[in-house]
Short mmCIF file of C-alpha atoms and ligand atoms in Angstrom, two decimals:
data_model
loop_
_atom_site.label_atom_id
_atom_site.label_comp_id
_atom_site.label_asym_id
_atom_site.label_seq_id
_atom_site.Cartn_x
_atom_site.Cartn_y
_atom_site.Cartn_z
CA MET A 48 -22.41 2.41 -10.40
CA SER A 49 -20.43 -0.77 -10.76
CA GLY A 50 -16.86 -1.30 -11.92
CA ASP A 51 -18.03 -2.62 -15.29
CA ARG A 52 -18.23 0.67 -17.09
CA ASP A 53 -14.55 1.43 -16.65
CA SER A 54 -13.33 -2.10 -17.10
CA ALA A 55 -15.05 -2.17 -20.49
CA GLY A 56 -13.15 0.97 -21.52
CA PRO A 57 -10.29 0.94 -23.98
CA ARG A 58 -6.84 -0.26 -22.98
CA THR A 59 -5.48 3.18 -23.67
CA ARG A 60 -2.59 2.89 -21.32
CA GLY A 61 0.55 3.14 -23.33
CA ALA A 62 3.98 3.08 -21.78
CA ALA A 63 3.92 6.89 -21.45
CA ALA A 64 0.86 6.76 -19.16
CA PRO A 65 1.21 7.19 -15.40
CA ILE A 66 1.32 4.48 -12.75
CA GLY A 67 -1.73 4.64 -10.46
CA VAL A 68 -1.42 3.99 -6.73
CA PHE A 69 -4.20 3.97 -4.18
CA ASP A 70 -4.39 3.60 -0.45
CA SER A 71 -6.97 4.07 2.28
CA GLY A 72 -5.33 7.40 3.11
CA ILE A 73 -1.86 8.70 3.74
CA GLY A 74 -0.01 5.43 4.32
CA GLY A 75 0.49 4.49 0.67
CA LEU A 76 2.84 7.42 0.36
CA THR A 77 5.49 5.07 1.82
CA VAL A 78 5.06 3.00 -1.35
CA VAL A 79 5.17 6.11 -3.57
CA ARG A 80 8.36 7.14 -1.77
CA GLN A 81 10.05 3.90 -2.88
CA LEU A 82 8.52 4.19 -6.33
CA LEU A 83 9.94 7.66 -6.88
CA ALA A 84 13.33 6.56 -5.57
CA SER A 85 13.54 3.49 -7.83
CA LEU A 86 11.65 4.71 -10.90
CA PRO A 87 12.27 8.46 -11.09
CA GLY A 88 11.30 8.62 -14.77
CA GLU A 89 7.75 7.37 -14.23
CA ASP A 90 4.68 9.56 -13.79
CA VAL A 91 2.59 8.72 -10.71
CA LEU A 92 -1.03 9.42 -9.82
CA TYR A 93 -1.91 8.72 -6.19
CA PHE A 94 -5.35 8.47 -4.69
CA GLY A 95 -5.69 8.50 -0.89
CA ASP A 96 -9.19 7.77 0.37
CA THR A 97 -8.77 10.06 3.37
CA ALA A 98 -12.54 10.57 3.71
CA ARG A 99 -13.15 6.86 4.39
CA VAL A 100 -9.93 5.77 6.15
CA PRO A 101 -9.31 3.46 8.05
CA TYR A 102 -9.83 0.30 6.01
CA GLY A 103 -8.02 -1.90 8.52
CA ILE A 104 -11.07 -2.42 10.70
CA LYS A 105 -13.68 -2.71 7.94
CA SER A 106 -15.34 -5.74 6.34
CA LYS A 107 -14.19 -7.39 3.12
CA GLU A 108 -17.36 -6.25 1.33
CA THR A 109 -16.84 -2.61 2.23
CA VAL A 110 -13.13 -2.57 1.50
CA THR A 111 -13.77 -4.28 -1.85
CA ARG A 112 -16.37 -1.67 -2.79
CA PHE A 113 -14.11 1.20 -1.78
CA SER A 114 -11.19 -0.35 -3.66
CA ARG A 115 -13.27 -0.74 -6.81
CA GLU A 116 -14.29 2.92 -6.64
CA ASN A 117 -10.73 4.10 -6.04
CA THR A 118 -9.59 2.03 -9.03
CA GLN A 119 -12.29 3.56 -11.23
CA PHE A 120 -11.12 7.01 -10.24
CA LEU A 121 -7.57 6.26 -11.38
CA VAL A 122 -8.51 4.21 -14.45
CA ARG A 123 -10.50 7.20 -15.72
CA ARG A 124 -7.30 9.19 -15.61
CA GLY A 125 -5.61 6.75 -17.99
CA ILE A 126 -3.16 4.87 -15.79
CA LYS A 127 -1.12 2.05 -17.35
CA MET A 128 -0.99 -0.11 -14.23
CA LEU A 129 -2.29 -0.02 -10.68
CA VAL A 130 -0.51 -0.55 -7.38
CA VAL A 131 -2.79 -1.31 -4.45
CA ALA A 132 -0.50 0.16 -1.80
CA CYS A 133 -2.84 -0.58 1.10
CA ASN A 134 -2.20 -3.93 2.79
CA SER A 135 -5.80 -4.20 3.96
CA ALA A 136 -7.15 -3.58 0.44
CA SER A 137 -4.57 -5.92 -1.11
CA ALA A 138 -5.52 -8.62 1.38
CA MET A 139 -9.25 -8.32 0.80
CA ALA A 140 -9.92 -6.87 -2.64
CA LEU A 141 -7.05 -7.66 -5.02
CA GLU A 142 -8.66 -10.69 -6.65
CA SER A 143 -11.94 -8.84 -7.31
CA LEU A 144 -10.10 -5.89 -8.83
CA ARG A 145 -8.12 -8.19 -11.12
CA ARG A 146 -11.35 -9.82 -12.28
CA GLU A 147 -13.05 -6.50 -12.97
CA PHE A 148 -10.38 -4.27 -14.45
CA GLU A 149 -8.33 -4.93 -17.53
CA LEU A 150 -4.97 -3.55 -16.55
CA PRO A 151 -2.00 -4.96 -14.66
CA ILE A 152 -2.68 -4.73 -10.91
CA LEU A 153 -0.13 -5.41 -8.18
CA GLY A 154 -0.75 -5.58 -4.46
CA VAL A 155 1.71 -5.59 -1.59
CA ILE A 156 1.04 -9.08 -0.15
CA HIS A 157 2.76 -11.25 -2.75
CA PRO A 158 5.98 -9.19 -2.84
CA GLY A 159 6.19 -9.19 0.97
CA ALA A 160 5.52 -12.93 1.20
CA THR A 161 8.11 -13.72 -1.49
CA ALA A 162 10.83 -11.69 0.24
CA ALA A 163 10.03 -13.30 3.61
CA VAL A 164 10.18 -16.85 2.26
CA ARG A 165 13.52 -16.02 0.67
CA ALA A 166 14.88 -14.47 3.87
CA THR A 167 13.86 -16.97 6.53
CA ARG A 168 16.37 -19.55 7.79
CA SER A 169 14.36 -20.86 10.73
CA GLY A 170 11.21 -21.30 8.61
CA LYS A 171 9.28 -19.12 11.08
CA VAL A 172 7.94 -15.86 9.72
CA GLY A 173 6.07 -13.16 11.62
CA VAL A 174 3.42 -10.94 10.06
CA ILE A 175 2.13 -7.72 11.59
CA GLY A 176 -0.62 -5.57 10.10
CA THR A 177 -4.11 -4.22 10.66
CA GLN A 178 -6.89 -6.40 12.03
CA ALA A 179 -8.29 -6.72 8.50
CA THR A 180 -4.98 -7.86 7.00
CA VAL A 181 -4.14 -10.32 9.75
CA GLY A 182 -7.75 -11.59 9.95
CA SER A 183 -7.85 -12.22 6.18
CA ARG A 184 -4.87 -14.60 6.45
CA ALA A 185 -3.77 -13.35 3.03
CA TYR A 186 -0.08 -13.47 3.99
CA ASP A 187 -0.49 -17.00 5.39
CA ARG A 188 -1.98 -18.16 2.08
CA ALA A 189 0.63 -16.39 -0.04
CA ILE A 190 3.46 -17.89 2.04
CA ALA A 191 1.90 -21.38 2.00
CA GLU A 192 1.73 -21.25 -1.79
CA LEU A 193 5.39 -20.32 -2.01
CA ASP A 194 6.63 -22.77 0.62
CA PRO A 195 4.18 -24.80 2.71
CA ARG A 196 6.90 -25.65 5.24
CA VAL A 197 7.14 -22.08 6.47
CA GLU A 198 5.24 -21.40 9.69
CA VAL A 199 3.49 -18.05 10.02
CA TYR A 200 2.87 -16.22 13.28
CA SER A 201 0.79 -13.10 12.95
CA ARG A 202 -0.50 -10.32 15.12
CA PRO A 203 -2.50 -7.15 14.49
CA CYS A 204 -0.74 -4.02 15.76
CA PRO A 205 -3.39 -1.30 15.40
CA LEU A 206 -1.65 1.23 17.67
CA PHE A 207 1.25 1.52 15.24
CA VAL A 208 -0.97 3.47 12.82
CA PRO A 209 -1.71 6.47 15.08
CA LEU A 210 1.85 6.39 16.44
CA ALA A 211 3.25 6.70 12.90
CA GLU A 212 0.81 9.49 12.05
CA GLU A 213 1.68 11.35 15.25
CA GLY A 214 5.35 11.04 14.39
CA TRP A 215 5.81 9.14 17.64
CA ILE A 216 8.15 6.65 16.08
CA GLN A 217 11.06 6.44 18.50
CA GLY A 218 11.50 6.45 22.26
CA GLU A 219 9.91 4.84 25.26
CA VAL A 220 6.26 4.81 24.19
CA PRO A 221 6.58 3.14 20.76
CA GLU A 222 9.20 0.75 22.16
CA ARG A 223 6.85 -0.40 24.90
CA VAL A 224 4.02 -0.84 22.43
CA ALA A 225 6.28 -2.77 20.06
CA ALA A 226 7.61 -4.98 22.86
CA GLU A 227 4.06 -5.85 23.89
CA TYR A 228 2.93 -6.63 20.35
CA LEU A 229 6.01 -8.56 19.28
CA ALA A 230 6.50 -10.67 22.43
CA PRO A 231 4.52 -13.73 21.25
CA LEU A 232 6.09 -13.66 17.80
CA LEU A 233 9.61 -13.41 19.19
CA SER A 234 9.04 -16.20 21.67
CA ALA A 235 7.76 -18.37 18.81
CA GLY A 236 11.25 -18.00 17.28
CA ILE A 237 10.57 -15.93 14.16
CA ASP A 238 13.67 -14.77 12.28
CA THR A 239 11.82 -12.71 9.66
CA LEU A 240 9.06 -10.16 10.19
CA ILE A 241 6.82 -8.71 7.48
CA LEU A 242 5.82 -5.10 8.09
CA GLY A 243 2.36 -5.73 6.64
CA CYS A 244 0.93 -2.22 6.84
CA THR A 245 1.71 0.98 4.96
CA HIS A 246 2.52 2.83 8.18
CA TYR A 247 4.98 0.42 9.75
CA PRO A 248 8.11 1.33 7.75
CA LEU A 249 8.12 4.60 9.71
CA LEU A 250 8.57 2.57 12.89
CA GLU A 251 11.23 0.34 11.38
CA ALA A 252 14.08 1.49 13.68
CA THR A 253 11.99 0.89 16.81
CA ILE A 254 10.67 -2.46 15.62
CA GLN A 255 14.22 -3.56 14.72
CA LYS A 256 15.49 -2.49 18.14
CA VAL A 257 12.80 -4.48 19.91
CA ALA A 258 13.02 -7.52 17.61
CA GLY A 259 16.84 -7.60 17.71
CA ASP A 260 19.39 -7.97 14.95
CA GLY A 261 18.55 -11.64 14.48
CA VAL A 262 15.21 -10.73 12.89
CA THR A 263 15.10 -9.55 9.27
CA LEU A 264 12.43 -6.93 8.64
CA ILE A 265 10.60 -7.02 5.32
CA ASP A 266 9.44 -3.64 4.06
CA THR A 267 6.59 -4.49 1.68
CA ALA A 268 6.90 -1.08 -0.02
CA VAL A 269 10.46 -1.86 -1.16
CA GLU A 270 9.50 -5.36 -2.31
CA THR A 271 6.43 -4.10 -4.16
CA VAL A 272 8.45 -1.58 -6.13
CA ARG A 273 10.77 -4.42 -7.17
CA GLU A 274 7.73 -6.23 -8.64
CA VAL A 275 6.51 -3.03 -10.30
CA THR A 276 9.90 -2.62 -11.98
CA GLU A 277 9.82 -6.23 -13.24
CA LEU A 278 6.26 -5.89 -14.48
CA LEU A 279 7.03 -2.70 -16.42
CA GLN A 280 9.94 -4.49 -18.07
CA THR A 281 8.13 -7.70 -18.96
CA GLU A 282 5.01 -5.89 -20.20
CA GLN A 283 7.16 -3.32 -22.05
CA LEU A 284 5.48 -0.54 -20.14
CA GLU A 285 8.55 1.42 -19.02
CA HIS A 286 8.20 5.12 -19.75
CA PRO A 287 9.76 5.71 -23.19
CA ALA A 288 11.74 8.69 -21.91
CA GLY A 289 13.69 6.32 -19.66
CA THR A 290 15.76 8.35 -17.25
CA SER A 291 16.35 11.29 -19.58
CA PRO A 292 15.34 14.60 -18.01
CA ARG A 293 11.74 15.70 -18.52
CA GLU A 294 8.92 17.20 -16.51
CA VAL A 295 7.56 14.24 -14.57
CA ARG A 296 3.93 14.19 -13.46
CA ARG A 297 3.17 13.55 -9.78
CA GLU A 298 -0.36 14.16 -8.62
CA TYR A 299 -1.77 13.37 -5.22
CA PHE A 300 -5.57 13.17 -5.06
CA VAL A 301 -7.41 12.82 -1.76
CA SER A 302 -11.09 12.48 -0.86
CA ASP A 303 -10.65 14.78 2.14
CA VAL A 304 -7.94 16.96 3.61
CA PRO A 305 -7.89 16.08 7.30
CA ALA A 306 -6.02 18.14 9.88
CA GLU A 307 -2.27 18.16 9.37
CA PHE A 308 -2.57 16.18 6.17
CA ARG A 309 0.26 17.91 4.37
CA LYS A 310 2.64 17.67 7.33
CA VAL A 311 1.97 13.98 7.94
CA GLY A 312 1.89 13.16 4.22
CA GLU A 313 5.26 14.78 3.62
CA ARG A 314 6.76 12.82 6.47
CA PHE A 315 5.49 9.58 4.88
CA LEU A 316 6.58 10.61 1.39
CA GLY A 317 9.95 11.96 2.52
CA ARG A 318 9.56 15.01 0.27
CA GLU A 319 7.20 17.83 -0.61
CA LEU A 320 3.68 16.91 -1.76
CA GLU A 321 3.94 18.91 -4.96
CA SER A 322 0.46 18.71 -6.39
CA LEU A 323 -2.19 17.94 -3.79
CA VAL A 324 -5.78 17.90 -5.06
CA TRP A 325 -8.84 17.57 -2.86
CA VAL A 326 -11.13 15.86 -5.33
CA ASP A 327 -14.45 17.47 -6.02
CA GLN A 328 -17.29 15.22 -4.82
CA ASP A 329 -18.73 15.08 -8.35
CA ASP A 330 -15.52 13.43 -9.57
CA LEU A 331 -15.73 10.59 -7.06
CA PRO A 332 -17.40 7.46 -8.44
CA TRP A 333 -19.28 6.75 -5.22
CA TYR A 334 -21.28 9.96 -5.45
CA GLU A 335 -22.69 8.95 -8.82
CA ARG A 336 -24.94 6.21 -7.52
N1 LIG B 197 -3.24 1.55 4.69
C1 LIG B 197 -3.69 0.62 5.68
C2 LIG B 197 -2.95 -0.72 5.50
O1 LIG B 197 -1.87 -0.78 4.94
C3 LIG B 197 -3.51 1.13 7.10
C4 LIG B 197 -4.49 2.20 7.49
C5 LIG B 197 -5.94 1.73 7.46
O2 LIG B 197 -6.36 0.97 8.35
O3 LIG B 197 -6.64 2.10 6.53
O4 LIG B 197 -3.46 -1.74 5.88
#
């Protein structure tokens, strides 16, 4: 089925509805972590497409289709806004999703680009991410729109994803990998580096050590939550209960439960995965075709 059926649905999402977040898998939990820290009164529904991860090596067509289906899944559950937590999906599918679905949708590229343009003094910004994100040049375009004088140096760092999932985030091995990946960006003179992948905040300490104190790291999860907060205010979508105590709703849906999912997920989220649901195949839009 196409995205049309859901996009034609009612704009039911009142301020009391949950925020929807999707990612290719586990990584978007770094965005949820920031969301829960900054907006503790909001309900959150997360969908991790663990059956079809990784997105970072897939084509734009495929990632766009997957993203549309993930959005449908969340829209059916009555979300008031959507956060595309995955950098690869934000880079390749955000515009299509905004055309197809009638709800506020934020990705992670624009917030990261905005923070980097604000932070740079040398006018040289580095971007690291998956092959899909770097190949799409989405950060380059977003930065050029904000300030065409800023030069962008980018590099895919695919090994950071398994290192983060293995919990191999400090010590000799990740440092050597980081040194290898970052060498051309550092010799180009970058003073700001966008961590353009959901997994990279876990390696922040190692990346900072290798890059040196002169390089400002931009955590796109933190910047995205800033934009979410602004959007909720301007659209008057903040949860009416504000910060007063109530039973908040946090649900984590996944399309598969791979080995060690809970352990790795909780490391990314920084807390217990309270309600983890392995979605029944019949509830996944892509099985309805
Ligand atoms: N979530 C992806 C991203 O931020 C990384 C993992 C993947 O390749 O799917 O680009």
